[in-house]
Amino acid sequence: DLEVIVRAAHARHPELGRPAIFSISFGSWPALEVAARCPEHVDGVITFGGYASFESVVRFCLDGVMHLDGRAVPMAFDPLNMPALFLNVMRFMDIDDDPEPLAEALREMCYRTWGRMELKAEGRLVPFIDAIAETLPASQRALFREGAGGGDAARVHVENALARAQDALTFLDPTNAIASLRCPVVVCHGRDDDVIPWGEAVMLHRAVSAHVPSRLYLTGLYAHTGQGTPAPGDILREAANLLGLTRVMANGGRLRDALGHRTNL
């Protein structure tokens, strides 16, 4: 769908030039993929909160550990993600009963809790888990509790599911798209992101800058879904980052000129 839109936008309005693609979160993959597929139609890509390795992001959602340059960095991570993660790997699990009631319960958990920042506090999800579990067949309640609440048991289920998935999820890896890019990429990320850790931005920038012009902006002003507050000593640095981000956004459609050229652009 995104590729169709990008091609149509450029074809119908050539006077505007090639469009830049702006992506948020996991949308970085389709943005990079489309830019790689139709370079003649794309001016550049701007990612905010994107990722370099899908597998590493999934593992971060499980244990809150960011891996960067050989270091394992524990960070705060969002417990509200677990039902969606569990839901998306269910097809790689052995579930004896009809899986649809379990899937619907996990969706309901997302509907009731997503976007409610106060529910990230420890223990706040328990009433929701208890209420929804009662609507399930007895044989699926324990699995739902694990999937909705996280913890060691949930990690084991997801790890096993990922091992079984093998090649089924490789399309979510941006490596091939990055290698084929012919347009500049601006990588932006919040240091307090608790869904996709900021180390992914560093790795993404390193990967794309080997092929095309790239800029990296790490900011303490934003988490994954909300605004952050910088420490007083960081205000000047954050102001510079904000100015850089503003310039990038203002140059949407002209990123090739703003970030410089290489012969393959």
Short mmCIF file of N, CA and C in Angstrom, two decimals, residues 103-176:
data_model
loop_
_atom_site.label_atom_id
_atom_site.label_comp_id
_atom_site.label_asym_id
_atom_site.label_seq_id
_atom_site.Cartn_x
_atom_site.Cartn_y
_atom_site.Cartn_z
N ALA A 103 -6.85 -15.52 21.24
CA ALA A 103 -6.46 -14.36 20.44
C ALA A 103 -7.37 -13.18 20.73
N GLU A 104 -8.66 -13.42 20.83
CA GLU A 104 -9.60 -12.34 21.10
C GLU A 104 -9.36 -11.75 22.49
N ALA A 105 -9.04 -12.59 23.45
CA ALA A 105 -8.75 -12.10 24.81
C ALA A 105 -7.50 -11.21 24.81
N LEU A 106 -6.49 -11.59 24.05
CA LEU A 106 -5.28 -10.78 23.97
C LEU A 106 -5.55 -9.44 23.29
N ARG A 107 -6.40 -9.47 22.24
CA ARG A 107 -6.78 -8.22 21.60
C ARG A 107 -7.55 -7.32 22.57
N GLU A 108 -8.43 -7.93 23.34
CA GLU A 108 -9.20 -7.16 24.31
C GLU A 108 -8.29 -6.52 25.36
N MET A 109 -7.25 -7.24 25.75
CA MET A 109 -6.29 -6.70 26.69
C MET A 109 -5.62 -5.46 26.11
N CYS A 110 -5.28 -5.52 24.84
CA CYS A 110 -4.68 -4.35 24.18
C CYS A 110 -5.67 -3.19 24.14
N TYR A 111 -6.92 -3.48 23.76
CA TYR A 111 -7.92 -2.41 23.66
C TYR A 111 -8.09 -1.69 24.99
N ARG A 112 -8.06 -2.44 26.08
CA ARG A 112 -8.35 -1.85 27.39
C ARG A 112 -7.16 -1.12 28.01
N THR A 113 -5.95 -1.46 27.58
CA THR A 113 -4.79 -0.95 28.32
C THR A 113 -3.85 -0.06 27.52
N TRP A 114 -3.81 -0.19 26.20
CA TRP A 114 -2.84 0.58 25.43
C TRP A 114 -3.10 2.08 25.55
N GLY A 115 -2.01 2.83 25.62
CA GLY A 115 -2.11 4.28 25.70
C GLY A 115 -2.36 4.81 27.09
N ARG A 116 -2.50 3.96 28.08
CA ARG A 116 -2.75 4.38 29.46
C ARG A 116 -1.44 4.24 30.25
N MET A 117 -0.71 5.32 30.29
CA MET A 117 0.63 5.28 30.86
C MET A 117 0.65 4.86 32.32
N GLU A 118 -0.44 5.17 33.05
CA GLU A 118 -0.46 4.84 34.47
C GLU A 118 -0.48 3.33 34.71
N LEU A 119 -0.86 2.56 33.69
CA LEU A 119 -0.93 1.11 33.85
C LEU A 119 0.42 0.42 33.70
N LYS A 120 1.47 1.20 33.40
CA LYS A 120 2.81 0.62 33.33
C LYS A 120 3.36 0.30 34.72
N ALA A 121 2.81 0.90 35.75
CA ALA A 121 3.29 0.67 37.11
C ALA A 121 3.03 -0.78 37.52
N GLU A 122 3.94 -1.33 38.31
CA GLU A 122 3.85 -2.73 38.72
C GLU A 122 2.51 -3.03 39.40
N GLY A 123 1.86 -4.11 38.97
CA GLY A 123 0.62 -4.58 39.57
C GLY A 123 -0.63 -3.97 39.00
N ARG A 124 -0.52 -2.91 38.20
CA ARG A 124 -1.71 -2.23 37.72
C ARG A 124 -2.47 -3.02 36.65
N LEU A 125 -1.81 -3.97 36.01
CA LEU A 125 -2.47 -4.76 34.96
C LEU A 125 -3.25 -5.95 35.52
N VAL A 126 -2.99 -6.30 36.76
CA VAL A 126 -3.58 -7.52 37.33
C VAL A 126 -5.11 -7.53 37.25
N PRO A 127 -5.83 -6.46 37.62
CA PRO A 127 -7.30 -6.50 37.54
C PRO A 127 -7.80 -6.75 36.12
N PHE A 128 -7.13 -6.19 35.13
CA PHE A 128 -7.54 -6.40 33.74
C PHE A 128 -7.30 -7.85 33.33
N ILE A 129 -6.16 -8.39 33.71
CA ILE A 129 -5.84 -9.78 33.38
C ILE A 129 -6.85 -10.72 34.03
N ASP A 130 -7.15 -10.47 35.29
CA ASP A 130 -8.10 -11.34 36.01
C ASP A 130 -9.48 -11.31 35.36
N ALA A 131 -9.94 -10.11 35.01
CA ALA A 131 -11.29 -9.97 34.45
C ALA A 131 -11.41 -10.65 33.09
N ILE A 132 -10.42 -10.47 32.24
CA ILE A 132 -10.49 -11.05 30.90
C ILE A 132 -10.26 -12.55 30.94
N ALA A 133 -9.41 -13.02 31.85
CA ALA A 133 -9.15 -14.46 31.96
C ALA A 133 -10.42 -15.23 32.27
N GLU A 134 -11.32 -14.62 33.03
CA GLU A 134 -12.56 -15.31 33.39
C GLU A 134 -13.47 -15.56 32.20
N THR A 135 -13.26 -14.87 31.09
CA THR A 135 -14.09 -15.07 29.91
C THR A 135 -13.60 -16.22 29.04
N LEU A 136 -12.46 -16.79 29.38
CA LEU A 136 -11.84 -17.82 28.56
C LEU A 136 -12.17 -19.23 29.05
N PRO A 137 -12.06 -20.22 28.18
CA PRO A 137 -12.13 -21.61 28.65
C PRO A 137 -11.02 -21.85 29.68
N ALA A 138 -11.30 -22.70 30.63
CA ALA A 138 -10.34 -22.94 31.71
C ALA A 138 -8.98 -23.38 31.18
N SER A 139 -8.98 -24.10 30.06
CA SER A 139 -7.73 -24.63 29.52
C SER A 139 -6.82 -23.54 28.96
N GLN A 140 -7.34 -22.34 28.70
CA GLN A 140 -6.54 -21.27 28.10
C GLN A 140 -6.22 -20.14 29.07
N ARG A 141 -6.73 -20.21 30.26
CA ARG A 141 -6.55 -19.10 31.19
C ARG A 141 -5.09 -18.91 31.61
N ALA A 142 -4.41 -19.99 31.90
CA ALA A 142 -3.02 -19.87 32.34
C ALA A 142 -2.16 -19.28 31.23
N LEU A 143 -2.36 -19.74 30.00
CA LEU A 143 -1.57 -19.22 28.89
C LEU A 143 -1.87 -17.74 28.65
N PHE A 144 -3.13 -17.36 28.80
CA PHE A 144 -3.47 -15.95 28.65
C PHE A 144 -2.79 -15.10 29.72
N ARG A 145 -2.82 -15.58 30.94
CA ARG A 145 -2.19 -14.82 32.04
C ARG A 145 -0.69 -14.61 31.75
N GLU A 146 -0.06 -15.66 31.23
CA GLU A 146 1.36 -15.53 30.91
C GLU A 146 1.57 -14.54 29.76
N GLY A 147 0.73 -14.65 28.72
CA GLY A 147 0.88 -13.78 27.57
C GLY A 147 0.55 -12.34 27.85
N ALA A 148 -0.43 -12.10 28.71
CA ALA A 148 -0.84 -10.72 29.00
C ALA A 148 0.04 -10.07 30.05
N GLY A 149 0.61 -10.87 30.92
CA GLY A 149 1.36 -10.30 32.04
C GLY A 149 2.86 -10.35 31.92
N GLY A 150 3.38 -11.10 30.93
CA GLY A 150 4.82 -11.20 30.78
C GLY A 150 5.44 -12.11 31.83
N GLY A 151 6.72 -11.95 32.07
CA GLY A 151 7.42 -12.78 33.03
C GLY A 151 8.18 -13.91 32.35
N ASP A 152 8.79 -14.75 33.18
CA ASP A 152 9.66 -15.81 32.67
C ASP A 152 8.93 -16.80 31.77
N ALA A 153 7.71 -17.19 32.16
CA ALA A 153 6.96 -18.16 31.35
C ALA A 153 6.65 -17.60 29.97
N ALA A 154 6.24 -16.33 29.93
CA ALA A 154 5.95 -15.71 28.64
C ALA A 154 7.20 -15.64 27.77
N ARG A 155 8.32 -15.33 28.37
CA ARG A 155 9.57 -15.26 27.60
C ARG A 155 9.90 -16.60 26.97
N VAL A 156 9.69 -17.68 27.73
CA VAL A 156 9.96 -19.02 27.20
C VAL A 156 9.05 -19.30 26.00
N HIS A 157 7.75 -18.97 26.11
CA HIS A 157 6.81 -19.21 25.01
C HIS A 157 7.24 -18.44 23.77
N VAL A 158 7.58 -17.17 23.93
CA VAL A 158 7.94 -16.34 22.78
C VAL A 158 9.27 -16.80 22.17
N GLU A 159 10.23 -17.12 23.01
CA GLU A 159 11.52 -17.61 22.51
C GLU A 159 11.32 -18.88 21.67
N ASN A 160 10.51 -19.79 22.17
CA ASN A 160 10.25 -21.03 21.44
C ASN A 160 9.52 -20.75 20.13
N ALA A 161 8.59 -19.81 20.17
CA ALA A 161 7.84 -19.46 18.96
C ALA A 161 8.76 -18.83 17.92
N LEU A 162 9.67 -17.97 18.35
CA LEU A 162 10.61 -17.36 17.42
C LEU A 162 11.52 -18.40 16.78
N ALA A 163 11.91 -19.39 17.58
CA ALA A 163 12.76 -20.46 17.04
C ALA A 163 12.01 -21.25 15.96
N ARG A 164 10.72 -21.46 16.18
CA ARG A 164 9.92 -22.19 15.20
C ARG A 164 9.63 -21.35 13.96
N ALA A 165 9.51 -20.05 14.15
CA ALA A 165 9.16 -19.16 13.04
C ALA A 165 10.21 -19.22 11.94
N GLN A 166 11.48 -19.31 12.34
CA GLN A 166 12.59 -19.39 11.39
C GLN A 166 12.47 -18.32 10.30
N ASP A 167 12.23 -18.74 9.06
CA ASP A 167 12.24 -17.79 7.94
C ASP A 167 10.94 -17.00 7.80
N ALA A 168 9.92 -17.34 8.57
CA ALA A 168 8.61 -16.70 8.37
C ALA A 168 8.62 -15.22 8.72
N LEU A 169 9.54 -14.79 9.56
CA LEU A 169 9.57 -13.39 9.98
C LEU A 169 10.77 -12.63 9.43
N THR A 170 11.53 -13.25 8.55
CA THR A 170 12.73 -12.58 8.06
C THR A 170 12.40 -11.35 7.22
N PHE A 171 11.19 -11.27 6.68
CA PHE A 171 10.83 -10.10 5.87
C PHE A 171 10.85 -8.82 6.70
N LEU A 172 10.78 -8.93 8.03
CA LEU A 172 10.79 -7.76 8.90
C LEU A 172 12.19 -7.25 9.18
N ASP A 173 13.20 -7.94 8.69
CA ASP A 173 14.59 -7.51 8.86
C ASP A 173 14.92 -6.50 7.76
N PRO A 174 15.37 -5.28 8.12
CA PRO A 174 15.62 -4.26 7.10
C PRO A 174 16.97 -4.36 6.41
N THR A 175 17.76 -5.39 6.71
CA THR A 175 19.13 -5.47 6.20
C THR A 175 19.20 -5.37 4.69
N ASN A 176 18.38 -6.15 3.97
CA ASN A 176 18.42 -6.14 2.51
C ASN A 176 18.00 -4.79 1.95
#
